[in-house]
mmCIF file of C-alpha atoms and ligand atoms in Angstrom:
data_model
loop_
_atom_site.group_PDB
_atom_site.id
_atom_site.type_symbol
_atom_site.label_atom_id
_atom_site.label_comp_id
_atom_site.label_asym_id
_atom_site.label_seq_id
_atom_site.Cartn_x
_atom_site.Cartn_y
_atom_site.Cartn_z
ATOM 1 C CA UNK Q 1166 21.808 7.553 35.053
ATOM 2 C CA UNK Q 1167 20.904 10.519 32.853
ATOM 3 C CA UNK Q 1168 18.116 9.132 30.682
ATOM 4 C CA UNK Q 1169 18.470 11.855 28.046
ATOM 5 C CA UNK Q 1170 21.986 10.628 27.284
ATOM 6 C CA UNK Q 1171 20.594 7.246 26.262
ATOM 7 C CA UNK Q 1172 17.385 8.241 24.480
ATOM 8 C CA UNK Q 1173 17.101 9.942 21.106
ATOM 9 C CA UNK Q 1174 16.900 13.714 21.069
ATOM 10 C CA UNK Q 1175 13.795 14.890 19.187
ATOM 11 C CA UNK Q 1176 13.727 18.333 17.590
ATOM 12 C CA UNK Q 1177 11.171 20.162 15.451
ATOM 13 C CA UNK Q 1178 13.853 22.763 14.533
ATOM 14 C CA UNK Q 1179 13.910 21.661 10.875
ATOM 15 C CA UNK Q 1180 12.177 23.170 7.829
ATOM 16 C CA UNK Q 1181 8.497 22.330 8.116
ATOM 17 C CA UNK Q 1182 9.142 21.005 11.630
ATOM 18 C CA UNK Q 1183 6.211 20.131 13.862
ATOM 19 C CA UNK Q 1184 5.997 17.883 16.930
ATOM 20 C CA UNK Q 1185 5.255 17.919 20.644
ATOM 21 C CA UNK Q 1186 7.125 15.532 22.937
ATOM 22 C CA UNK Q 1187 4.657 14.302 25.521
ATOM 23 C CA UNK Q 1188 7.091 12.139 27.482
ATOM 24 C CA UNK Q 1189 9.593 9.307 27.502
ATOM 25 C CA UNK Q 1190 9.663 5.939 29.154
ATOM 26 C CA UNK Q 1191 12.365 3.338 28.573
ATOM 27 C CA UNK Q 1192 12.920 3.127 24.828
ATOM 28 C CA UNK Q 1193 9.616 4.811 23.908
ATOM 29 C CA UNK Q 1194 9.177 8.479 23.034
ATOM 30 C CA UNK Q 1195 5.574 9.663 23.233
ATOM 31 C CA UNK Q 1196 4.601 12.333 20.693
ATOM 32 C CA UNK Q 1197 1.710 14.405 19.335
ATOM 33 C CA UNK Q 1198 1.300 16.727 16.349
ATOM 34 C CA UNK Q 1199 1.413 20.414 17.211
ATOM 35 C CA UNK Q 1200 -1.988 21.819 16.225
ATOM 36 C CA UNK Q 1201 -0.945 25.502 16.560
ATOM 37 C CA UNK Q 1202 -3.927 27.575 15.335
ATOM 38 C CA UNK Q 1203 -5.958 24.646 13.990
ATOM 39 C CA UNK Q 1204 -8.986 23.402 15.879
ATOM 40 C CA UNK Q 1205 -9.666 19.771 16.700
ATOM 41 C CA UNK Q 1206 -7.167 17.165 15.652
ATOM 42 C CA UNK Q 1207 -5.076 16.631 12.486
ATOM 43 C CA UNK Q 1208 -2.045 14.432 11.875
ATOM 44 C CA UNK Q 1209 0.920 16.336 10.379
ATOM 45 C CA UNK Q 1210 4.269 16.125 12.167
ATOM 46 C CA UNK Q 1211 7.949 16.295 11.178
ATOM 47 C CA UNK Q 1212 11.040 16.089 13.377
ATOM 48 C CA UNK Q 1213 14.722 15.215 13.491
ATOM 49 C CA UNK Q 1214 15.929 12.552 15.865
ATOM 50 C CA UNK Q 1215 19.526 12.199 17.030
ATOM 51 C CA UNK Q 1216 20.153 8.646 18.173
ATOM 52 C CA UNK Q 1217 22.889 8.223 20.806
ATOM 53 C CA UNK Q 1218 24.021 4.802 19.598
ATOM 54 C CA UNK Q 1219 22.924 1.414 18.303
ATOM 55 C CA UNK Q 1220 19.519 0.198 19.415
ATOM 56 C CA UNK Q 1221 15.804 0.145 18.691
ATOM 57 C CA UNK Q 1222 13.478 2.933 19.814
ATOM 58 C CA UNK Q 1223 9.748 3.337 19.546
ATOM 59 C CA UNK Q 1224 7.913 6.554 18.624
ATOM 60 C CA UNK Q 1225 4.321 6.515 19.743
ATOM 61 C CA UNK Q 1226 1.606 9.089 19.013
ATOM 62 C CA UNK Q 1227 -1.433 9.664 21.189
ATOM 63 C CA UNK Q 1228 -3.856 9.400 18.220
ATOM 64 C CA UNK Q 1229 -3.681 8.211 14.581
ATOM 65 C CA UNK Q 1230 -0.751 10.011 12.910
ATOM 66 C CA UNK Q 1231 1.121 7.270 10.994
ATOM 67 C CA UNK Q 1232 0.091 6.500 7.424
ATOM 68 C CA UNK Q 1233 -0.269 3.390 5.321
ATOM 69 C CA UNK Q 1234 3.452 2.950 4.597
ATOM 70 C CA UNK Q 1235 4.691 4.133 7.986
ATOM 71 C CA UNK Q 1236 6.554 7.416 8.353
ATOM 72 C CA UNK Q 1237 8.578 9.025 5.602
ATOM 73 C CA UNK Q 1238 12.255 9.334 6.518
ATOM 74 C CA UNK Q 1239 15.618 10.462 5.288
ATOM 75 C CA UNK Q 1240 19.026 9.644 6.672
ATOM 76 C CA UNK Q 1241 20.832 12.902 5.927
ATOM 77 C CA UNK Q 1242 20.140 16.408 4.677
ATOM 78 C CA UNK Q 1243 19.824 16.266 0.915
ATOM 79 C CA UNK Q 1244 19.180 12.518 0.837
ATOM 80 C CA UNK Q 1245 15.972 11.290 -0.807
ATOM 81 C CA UNK Q 1246 12.895 10.790 1.355
ATOM 82 C CA UNK Q 1247 11.402 7.309 1.388
ATOM 83 C CA UNK Q 1248 8.703 5.413 3.221
ATOM 84 C CA UNK Q 1249 9.763 3.238 6.149
ATOM 85 C CA UNK Q 1250 7.724 0.374 4.659
ATOM 86 C CA UNK Q 1251 7.052 -0.587 1.053
ATOM 87 C CA UNK Q 1252 4.177 -2.820 2.172
ATOM 88 C CA UNK Q 1253 1.054 -1.848 4.138
ATOM 89 C CA UNK Q 1254 2.054 -0.666 7.615
ATOM 90 C CA UNK Q 1255 -0.322 -1.865 10.287
ATOM 91 C CA UNK Q 1256 -0.006 0.681 13.079
ATOM 92 C CA UNK Q 1257 -1.621 4.079 12.655
ATOM 93 C CA UNK Q 1258 0.113 5.576 15.695
ATOM 94 C CA UNK Q 1259 3.535 4.024 16.354
ATOM 95 C CA UNK Q 1260 6.728 3.012 14.577
ATOM 96 C CA UNK Q 1261 10.175 1.800 15.555
ATOM 97 C CA UNK Q 1262 13.611 2.710 14.308
ATOM 98 C CA UNK Q 1263 16.768 0.661 14.796
ATOM 99 C CA UNK Q 1264 19.870 2.824 14.775
ATOM 100 C CA UNK Q 1265 23.053 1.064 13.735
ATOM 101 C CA UNK Q 1266 25.142 3.508 15.787
ATOM 102 C CA UNK Q 1267 25.065 7.207 16.582
ATOM 103 C CA UNK Q 1268 23.001 8.710 13.747
ATOM 104 C CA UNK Q 1269 20.563 11.430 12.825
ATOM 105 C CA UNK Q 1270 17.311 10.611 11.031
ATOM 106 C CA UNK Q 1271 14.510 12.928 9.964
ATOM 107 C CA UNK Q 1272 10.962 11.567 10.130
ATOM 108 C CA UNK Q 1273 7.744 13.007 8.729
ATOM 109 C CA UNK Q 1274 4.118 11.925 8.421
ATOM 110 C CA UNK Q 1275 4.372 12.432 4.635
ATOM 111 C CA UNK Q 1276 7.034 13.016 2.020
ATOM 112 C CA UNK Q 1277 7.548 16.775 2.380
ATOM 113 C CA UNK Q 1278 7.528 19.325 -0.411
ATOM 114 C CA UNK Q 1279 8.598 22.893 0.333
ATOM 115 C CA UNK Q 1280 9.411 26.016 -1.649
ATOM 116 C CA UNK Q 1281 13.016 24.748 -1.882
ATOM 117 C CA UNK Q 1282 11.711 21.702 -3.781
ATOM 118 C CA UNK Q 1283 9.678 23.983 -6.019
ATOM 119 C CA UNK Q 1284 12.831 26.037 -6.597
ATOM 120 C CA UNK Q 1285 14.656 22.888 -7.727
ATOM 121 C CA UNK Q 1286 11.751 22.103 -10.059
ATOM 122 C CA UNK Q 1287 11.800 25.593 -11.558
ATOM 123 C CA UNK Q 1288 15.580 25.383 -11.981
ATOM 124 C CA UNK Q 1289 15.094 22.135 -13.906
ATOM 125 C CA UNK Q 1290 12.922 24.078 -16.381
ATOM 126 C CA UNK Q 1291 15.470 26.873 -16.831
ATOM 127 C CA UNK Q 1292 15.931 27.616 -20.498
ATOM 128 C CA UNK Q 1293 12.375 26.658 -21.377
ATOM 129 C CA UNK Q 1294 11.061 29.934 -22.858
ATOM 130 C CA UNK Q 1295 7.437 28.877 -22.297
ATOM 131 C CA UNK Q 1296 7.785 28.918 -18.513
ATOM 132 C CA UNK Q 1297 7.907 32.012 -16.326
ATOM 133 C CA UNK Q 1298 7.708 32.406 -12.559
ATOM 134 C CA UNK Q 1299 6.581 35.590 -10.854
ATOM 135 C CA UNK Q 1300 4.971 36.742 -7.639
ATOM 136 C CA UNK Q 1301 1.286 36.201 -6.895
ATOM 137 C CA UNK Q 1302 1.456 38.310 -3.736
ATOM 138 C CA UNK Q 1303 3.212 38.538 -0.377
ATOM 139 C CA UNK Q 1304 2.141 36.214 2.386
ATOM 140 C CA UNK Q 1305 1.175 37.478 5.839
ATOM 141 C CA UNK Q 1306 4.743 36.778 6.934
ATOM 142 C CA UNK Q 1307 6.202 38.630 3.966
ATOM 143 C CA UNK Q 1308 7.191 35.673 1.809
ATOM 144 C CA UNK Q 1309 6.937 35.888 -1.968
ATOM 145 C CA UNK Q 1310 4.101 33.572 -3.023
ATOM 146 C CA UNK Q 1311 5.096 32.186 -6.429
ATOM 147 C CA UNK Q 1312 2.972 32.058 -9.560
ATOM 148 C CA UNK Q 1313 4.051 29.919 -12.515
ATOM 149 C CA UNK Q 1314 2.840 30.454 -16.065
ATOM 150 C CA UNK Q 1315 3.210 28.265 -19.152
ATOM 151 C CA UNK Q 1316 2.361 30.173 -22.284
ATOM 152 C CA UNK Q 1317 2.939 29.702 -25.997
ATOM 153 C CA UNK Q 1318 1.772 32.065 -28.730
ATOM 154 C CA UNK Q 1319 -1.376 34.028 -27.909
ATOM 155 C CA UNK Q 1320 -3.774 31.652 -26.164
ATOM 156 C CA UNK Q 1321 -7.319 32.931 -25.823
ATOM 157 C CA UNK Q 1322 -8.218 30.825 -22.796
ATOM 158 C CA UNK Q 1323 -6.641 29.834 -19.492
ATOM 159 C CA UNK Q 1324 -6.613 27.062 -16.953
ATOM 160 C CA UNK Q 1325 -5.814 27.627 -13.303
ATOM 161 C CA UNK Q 1326 -4.124 25.028 -11.107
ATOM 162 C CA UNK Q 1327 -3.846 25.510 -7.356
ATOM 163 C CA UNK Q 1328 -2.160 23.515 -4.629
ATOM 164 C CA UNK Q 1329 -1.601 23.633 -0.855
ATOM 165 C CA UNK Q 1330 -4.735 25.482 0.149
ATOM 166 C CA UNK Q 1331 -4.074 23.127 3.057
ATOM 167 C CA UNK Q 1332 -0.434 23.541 4.039
ATOM 168 C CA UNK Q 1333 0.537 19.989 4.906
ATOM 169 C CA UNK Q 1334 -0.921 18.217 1.843
ATOM 170 C CA UNK Q 1335 2.474 17.751 0.215
ATOM 171 C CA UNK Q 1336 1.825 14.718 -2.003
ATOM 172 C CA UNK Q 1337 -0.401 16.942 -4.150
ATOM 173 C CA UNK Q 1338 2.676 19.056 -4.976
ATOM 174 C CA UNK Q 1339 4.357 16.155 -6.745
ATOM 175 C CA UNK Q 1340 1.253 15.755 -8.917
ATOM 176 C CA UNK Q 1341 1.379 19.464 -9.743
ATOM 177 C CA UNK Q 1342 5.055 19.126 -10.715
ATOM 178 C CA UNK Q 1343 4.244 16.196 -12.995
ATOM 179 C CA UNK Q 1344 1.390 18.083 -14.627
ATOM 180 C CA UNK Q 1345 3.436 21.247 -15.187
ATOM 181 C CA UNK Q 1346 6.427 19.381 -16.578
ATOM 182 C CA UNK Q 1347 4.147 17.580 -19.037
ATOM 183 C CA UNK Q 1348 2.367 20.791 -20.035
ATOM 184 C CA UNK Q 1349 5.701 22.548 -20.689
ATOM 185 C CA UNK Q 1350 7.070 19.644 -22.747
ATOM 186 C CA UNK Q 1351 7.451 19.030 -26.485
ATOM 187 C CA UNK Q 1352 4.480 16.670 -26.500
ATOM 188 C CA UNK Q 1353 2.200 17.609 -29.402
ATOM 189 C CA UNK Q 1354 -0.991 17.418 -27.335
ATOM 190 C CA UNK Q 1355 0.518 19.639 -24.633
ATOM 191 C CA UNK Q 1356 1.583 22.106 -27.316
ATOM 192 C CA UNK Q 1357 -1.918 22.167 -28.793
ATOM 193 C CA UNK Q 1358 -3.367 22.749 -25.359
ATOM 194 C CA UNK Q 1359 -1.111 25.629 -24.354
ATOM 195 C CA UNK Q 1360 -1.679 27.360 -27.679
ATOM 196 C CA UNK Q 1361 -5.355 27.288 -26.757
ATOM 197 C CA UNK Q 1362 -5.016 27.961 -23.027
ATOM 198 C CA UNK Q 1363 -2.359 29.548 -20.860
ATOM 199 C CA UNK Q 1364 -1.587 27.387 -17.823
ATOM 200 C CA UNK Q 1365 -1.336 29.358 -14.595
ATOM 201 C CA UNK Q 1366 -0.355 27.611 -11.364
ATOM 202 C CA UNK Q 1367 -0.274 28.680 -7.717
ATOM 203 C CA UNK Q 1368 1.900 25.981 -6.109
ATOM 204 C CA UNK Q 1369 1.516 27.143 -2.474
ATOM 205 C CA UNK Q 1370 -1.687 28.966 -1.601
ATOM 206 C CA UNK Q 1371 -0.777 28.650 2.101
ATOM 207 C CA UNK Q 1372 2.947 29.241 1.658
ATOM 208 C CA UNK Q 1373 3.587 30.304 5.267
ATOM 209 C CA UNK Q 1374 1.908 27.172 6.571
ATOM 210 C CA UNK Q 1375 3.800 24.909 4.170
ATOM 211 C CA UNK Q 1376 7.154 26.458 5.130
ATOM 212 C CA UNK Q 1377 6.473 26.576 8.862
ATOM 213 C CA UNK Q 1378 5.044 23.056 9.154
ATOM 214 C CA UNK Q 1379 1.498 24.016 10.115
ATOM 215 C CA UNK Q 1380 -1.424 21.649 9.782
ATOM 216 C CA UNK Q 1381 -3.186 24.325 7.687
ATOM 217 C CA UNK Q 1382 -6.387 22.304 7.852
ATOM 218 C CA UNK Q 1383 -9.109 23.701 10.127
ATOM 219 C CA UNK Q 1384 -7.334 26.910 11.074
ATOM 220 C CA UNK Q 1385 -9.410 29.136 13.334
ATOM 221 C CA UNK Q 1386 -11.688 30.864 12.375
ATOM 222 C CA UNK Q 1387 -11.438 29.144 8.968
ATOM 223 C CA UNK Q 1388 -8.668 27.753 6.777
ATOM 224 C CA UNK Q 1389 -7.497 28.856 3.332
ATOM 225 C CA UNK Q 1390 -9.933 26.556 1.534
ATOM 226 C CA UNK Q 1391 -12.893 28.132 3.333
ATOM 227 C CA UNK Q 1392 -11.795 31.686 2.516
ATOM 228 C CA UNK Q 1393 -13.859 32.220 -0.652
ATOM 229 C CA UNK Q 1394 -17.083 33.579 0.745
ATOM 230 C CA UNK Q 1395 -16.748 33.244 4.479
ATOM 231 C CA UNK Q 1396 -19.334 34.870 6.728
ATOM 232 C CA UNK Q 1397 -18.301 38.530 6.826
ATOM 233 C CA UNK Q 1398 -17.223 38.715 3.203
ATOM 234 C CA UNK Q 1399 -13.597 39.823 2.952
ATOM 235 C CA UNK Q 1400 -10.750 37.367 2.517
ATOM 236 C CA UNK Q 1401 -8.753 36.556 5.620
ATOM 237 C CA UNK Q 1402 -5.640 35.478 3.701
ATOM 238 C CA UNK Q 1403 -3.828 37.644 1.124
ATOM 239 C CA UNK Q 1404 -3.089 34.589 -1.043
ATOM 240 C CA UNK Q 1405 -6.803 33.748 -1.323
ATOM 241 C CA UNK Q 1406 -7.631 37.369 -2.170
ATOM 242 C CA UNK Q 1407 -4.952 37.219 -4.896
ATOM 243 C CA UNK Q 1408 -6.206 33.845 -6.215
ATOM 244 C CA UNK Q 1409 -9.728 35.255 -6.326
ATOM 245 C CA UNK Q 1410 -8.461 38.253 -8.297
ATOM 246 C CA UNK Q 1411 -6.626 35.907 -10.649
ATOM 247 C CA UNK Q 1412 -9.832 33.961 -11.212
ATOM 248 C CA UNK Q 1413 -11.638 37.082 -12.434
ATOM 249 C CA UNK Q 1414 -8.660 38.337 -14.444
ATOM 250 C CA UNK Q 1415 -7.931 35.025 -16.213
ATOM 251 C CA UNK Q 1416 -11.515 33.781 -16.555
ATOM 252 C CA UNK Q 1417 -10.171 30.199 -16.744
ATOM 253 C CA UNK Q 1418 -12.177 27.461 -18.457
ATOM 254 C CA UNK Q 1419 -10.898 24.971 -15.894
ATOM 255 C CA UNK Q 1420 -9.798 25.500 -12.289
ATOM 256 C CA UNK Q 1421 -8.386 22.473 -10.515
ATOM 257 C CA UNK Q 1422 -7.312 22.498 -6.868
ATOM 258 C CA UNK Q 1423 -5.034 19.679 -5.694
ATOM 259 C CA UNK Q 1424 -5.392 18.285 -2.168
ATOM 260 C CA UNK Q 1425 -4.631 15.232 -0.041
ATOM 261 C CA UNK Q 1426 -7.326 13.431 1.963
ATOM 262 C CA UNK Q 1427 -7.245 12.100 5.538
ATOM 263 C CA UNK Q 1428 -4.314 9.974 6.687
ATOM 264 C CA UNK Q 1429 -5.586 6.460 5.880
ATOM 265 C CA UNK Q 1430 -8.503 4.023 5.861
ATOM 266 C CA UNK Q 1431 -12.174 4.825 5.417
ATOM 267 C CA UNK Q 1432 -14.030 4.717 2.109
ATOM 268 C CA UNK Q 1433 -12.112 7.524 0.351
ATOM 269 C CA UNK Q 1434 -8.595 7.968 1.750
ATOM 270 C CA UNK Q 1435 -6.620 5.443 -0.269
ATOM 271 C CA UNK Q 1436 -7.488 6.357 -3.853
ATOM 272 C CA UNK Q 1437 -7.491 9.614 -5.814
ATOM 273 C CA UNK Q 1438 -10.853 11.210 -6.504
ATOM 274 C CA UNK Q 1439 -12.652 14.314 -7.687
ATOM 275 C CA UNK Q 1440 -14.845 15.980 -5.086
ATOM 276 C CA UNK Q 1441 -18.285 16.822 -6.453
ATOM 277 C CA UNK Q 1442 -19.434 20.421 -6.101
ATOM 278 C CA UNK Q 1443 -23.009 21.529 -5.446
ATOM 279 C CA UNK Q 1444 -23.322 22.873 -9.003
ATOM 280 C CA UNK Q 1445 -25.645 21.175 -11.510
ATOM 281 C CA UNK Q 1446 -24.302 23.269 -14.396
ATOM 282 C CA UNK Q 1447 -20.743 21.855 -14.217
ATOM 283 C CA UNK Q 1448 -21.648 18.303 -13.193
ATOM 284 C CA UNK Q 1449 -21.493 16.818 -16.744
ATOM 285 C CA UNK Q 1450 -18.021 18.340 -17.169
ATOM 286 C CA UNK Q 1451 -16.844 16.741 -13.927
ATOM 287 C CA UNK Q 1452 -18.071 13.357 -15.179
ATOM 288 C CA UNK Q 1453 -16.222 13.892 -18.439
ATOM 289 C CA UNK Q 1454 -12.953 14.814 -16.721
ATOM 290 C CA UNK Q 1455 -13.287 11.760 -14.456
ATOM 291 C CA UNK Q 1456 -13.526 9.422 -17.451
ATOM 292 C CA UNK Q 1457 -10.568 11.162 -19.119
ATOM 293 C CA UNK Q 1458 -8.518 10.782 -15.929
ATOM 294 C CA UNK Q 1459 -9.358 7.080 -15.905
ATOM 295 C CA UNK Q 1460 -8.100 6.789 -19.476
ATOM 296 C CA UNK Q 1461 -4.952 8.897 -19.022
ATOM 297 C CA UNK Q 1462 -3.549 8.161 -15.567
ATOM 298 C CA UNK Q 1463 -0.790 5.539 -15.601
ATOM 299 C CA UNK Q 1464 -0.975 1.954 -14.272
ATOM 300 C CA UNK Q 1465 1.390 2.858 -11.398
ATOM 301 C CA UNK Q 1466 -1.063 5.520 -10.225
ATOM 302 C CA UNK Q 1467 -4.469 4.702 -11.695
ATOM 303 C CA UNK Q 1468 -7.652 6.749 -11.473
ATOM 304 C CA UNK Q 1469 -11.170 5.296 -11.450
ATOM 305 C CA UNK Q 1470 -14.005 7.485 -12.719
ATOM 306 C CA UNK Q 1471 -16.407 5.702 -10.387
ATOM 307 C CA UNK Q 1472 -14.469 7.050 -7.395
ATOM 308 C CA UNK Q 1473 -15.791 10.603 -7.879
ATOM 309 C CA UNK Q 1474 -17.434 11.609 -4.599
ATOM 310 C CA UNK Q 1475 -20.782 13.265 -5.386
ATOM 311 C CA UNK Q 1476 -21.881 16.292 -3.436
ATOM 312 C CA UNK Q 1477 -24.083 15.112 -0.599
ATOM 313 C CA UNK Q 1478 -22.203 11.840 -0.047
ATOM 314 C CA UNK Q 1479 -20.029 10.831 2.948
ATOM 315 C CA UNK Q 1480 -18.130 13.899 4.252
ATOM 316 C CA UNK Q 1481 -18.911 16.014 1.164
ATOM 317 C CA UNK Q 1482 -22.023 17.738 2.485
ATOM 318 C CA UNK Q 1483 -23.076 21.308 3.262
ATOM 319 C CA UNK Q 1484 -22.057 20.753 6.910
ATOM 320 C CA UNK Q 1485 -18.420 20.388 5.805
ATOM 321 C CA UNK Q 1486 -18.519 23.916 4.377
ATOM 322 C CA UNK Q 1487 -20.222 25.644 7.320
ATOM 323 C CA UNK Q 1488 -17.082 27.732 7.982
ATOM 324 C CA UNK Q 1489 -16.909 29.179 4.470
ATOM 325 C CA UNK Q 1490 -16.812 28.508 0.741
ATOM 326 C CA UNK Q 1491 -14.105 26.341 -0.854
ATOM 327 C CA UNK Q 1492 -12.099 27.457 -3.868
ATOM 328 C CA UNK Q 1493 -13.747 24.797 -6.075
ATOM 329 C CA UNK Q 1494 -17.286 25.810 -5.081
ATOM 330 C CA UNK Q 1495 -16.489 29.503 -5.523
ATOM 331 C CA UNK Q 1496 -14.920 28.976 -8.959
ATOM 332 C CA UNK Q 1497 -17.745 26.656 -10.081
ATOM 333 C CA UNK Q 1498 -20.175 29.508 -9.574
ATOM 334 C CA UNK Q 1499 -18.325 31.718 -12.085
ATOM 335 C CA UNK Q 1500 -20.254 31.586 -15.383
ATOM 336 C CA UNK Q 1501 -17.065 31.476 -17.497
ATOM 337 C CA UNK Q 1502 -15.773 28.331 -15.726
ATOM 338 C CA UNK Q 1503 -16.631 25.053 -17.468
ATOM 339 C CA UNK Q 1504 -15.281 22.991 -14.606
ATOM 340 C CA UNK Q 1505 -13.803 23.703 -11.185
ATOM 341 C CA UNK Q 1506 -12.981 20.901 -8.837
ATOM 342 C CA UNK Q 1507 -10.910 19.546 -5.990
ATOM 343 C CA UNK Q 1508 -8.740 16.537 -6.803
ATOM 344 C CA UNK Q 1509 -7.744 14.488 -3.744
ATOM 345 C CA UNK Q 1510 -4.426 12.615 -3.955
ATOM 346 C CA UNK Q 1511 -3.606 10.158 -1.132
ATOM 347 C CA UNK Q 1512 -0.343 10.410 0.784
ATOM 348 C CA UNK Q 1513 1.160 6.956 0.338
ATOM 349 C CA UNK Q 1514 -0.980 4.544 -1.691
ATOM 350 C CA UNK Q 1515 -3.628 4.305 -4.386
ATOM 351 C CA UNK Q 1516 -5.341 1.161 -3.134
ATOM 352 C CA UNK Q 1517 -2.679 -1.615 -3.262
ATOM 353 C CA UNK Q 1518 -0.114 0.485 -5.142
ATOM 354 C CA UNK Q 1519 2.504 2.269 -3.070
ATOM 355 C CA UNK Q 1520 3.019 5.876 -4.173
ATOM 356 C CA UNK Q 1521 6.294 7.774 -4.313
ATOM 357 C CA UNK Q 1522 7.158 11.236 -5.613
ATOM 358 C CA UNK Q 1523 8.008 9.596 -8.939
ATOM 359 C CA UNK Q 1524 4.702 7.749 -9.352
ATOM 360 C CA UNK Q 1525 2.673 10.775 -8.256
ATOM 361 C CA UNK Q 1526 4.528 12.925 -10.791
ATOM 362 C CA UNK Q 1527 3.467 10.328 -13.394
ATOM 363 C CA UNK Q 1528 -0.086 10.692 -12.102
ATOM 364 C CA UNK Q 1529 0.246 14.463 -12.575
ATOM 365 C CA UNK Q 1530 1.325 13.916 -16.179
ATOM 366 C CA UNK Q 1531 -1.853 11.858 -16.593
ATOM 367 C CA UNK Q 1532 -3.887 14.736 -15.168
ATOM 368 C CA UNK Q 1533 -2.248 17.060 -17.716
ATOM 369 C CA UNK Q 1534 -3.116 14.676 -20.556
ATOM 370 C CA UNK Q 1535 -6.712 14.435 -19.332
ATOM 371 C CA UNK Q 1536 -6.962 18.235 -19.210
ATOM 372 C CA UNK Q 1537 -5.571 18.437 -22.756
ATOM 373 C CA UNK Q 1538 -8.227 15.965 -23.910
ATOM 374 C CA UNK Q 1539 -10.880 17.894 -22.006
ATOM 375 C CA UNK Q 1540 -10.070 21.118 -23.858
ATOM 376 C CA UNK Q 1541 -9.409 19.470 -27.204
HETATM 377 ZN ZN1 ZN H 660 -7.092 19.779 1.568
#
């Protein structure tokens, strides 16, 4: 019997696609993430599976690659992504899917967010005269890297928001959306803030990686978030060179870079947190923003000030930056910056609370409110 006729076809030929099929046995398909130009091991994957008929199949990775609510999935193009499980999902490397008949399902390690999603977001703001979208630069592959500005009146200051220095960290994009929507809204505090400071956002620093489904993390010889003072000096990536130029042109008071942590578990991967920078000058400001985040983030996606990870603790040590300087560290060293930081946003849960695009957008609105308070 032809086994391929009775097992699901697996294809990475989807936007952001990424997977390697290691083998098949019975009703199990063995898989691994495609590391491409990243060193070591990371956990991003996304594929489409065509099921031949009713039945249960198992997808099994060779190392941890399944998060705390199982895979994200959608049943048809254009349908909403959701987690396989609303409750904690035990396995970090395997999941099963029961097809009710011949069907096509797309699976991903996380809920994806691409430039098409950003385009939908921008379209939803059409008609808002405060919002404009232009080009930061061209990517290595010739894509237009977008730059969004929110501006009212003649603000004297600026804040800079960045996202996707690491291509696959898509949950951070929903937080950015939530923050930008709040900052462009009629809310009186948002209005007061944008009259003081223009908001400038780079939604995809590694646009090529986000579109092509790369890990982004740990690219060789260094990734986008180690491209601000790498040995040798010049930027490797045109987006980072452009962001660096923007930093000097805008002289922002605050620069916040949104990321996602490791897949699951450990002391820091299942709650949001600020990542301390080795910069004594800005440390009091980081503490202040942390307490404002605790006050402003919503109950569905809460933030605890005590979760800030100081420089020197756990993974956040000089050894982690041996390949080059991060955006947050580079910006913190600029004398005009009051505060520059990385904000880590988990993929699927903040402790016991399951996260969805909607709740993480609400978290982003909380971040915007905290930033407004910070500058007030
Ligand atoms: Zn990151």
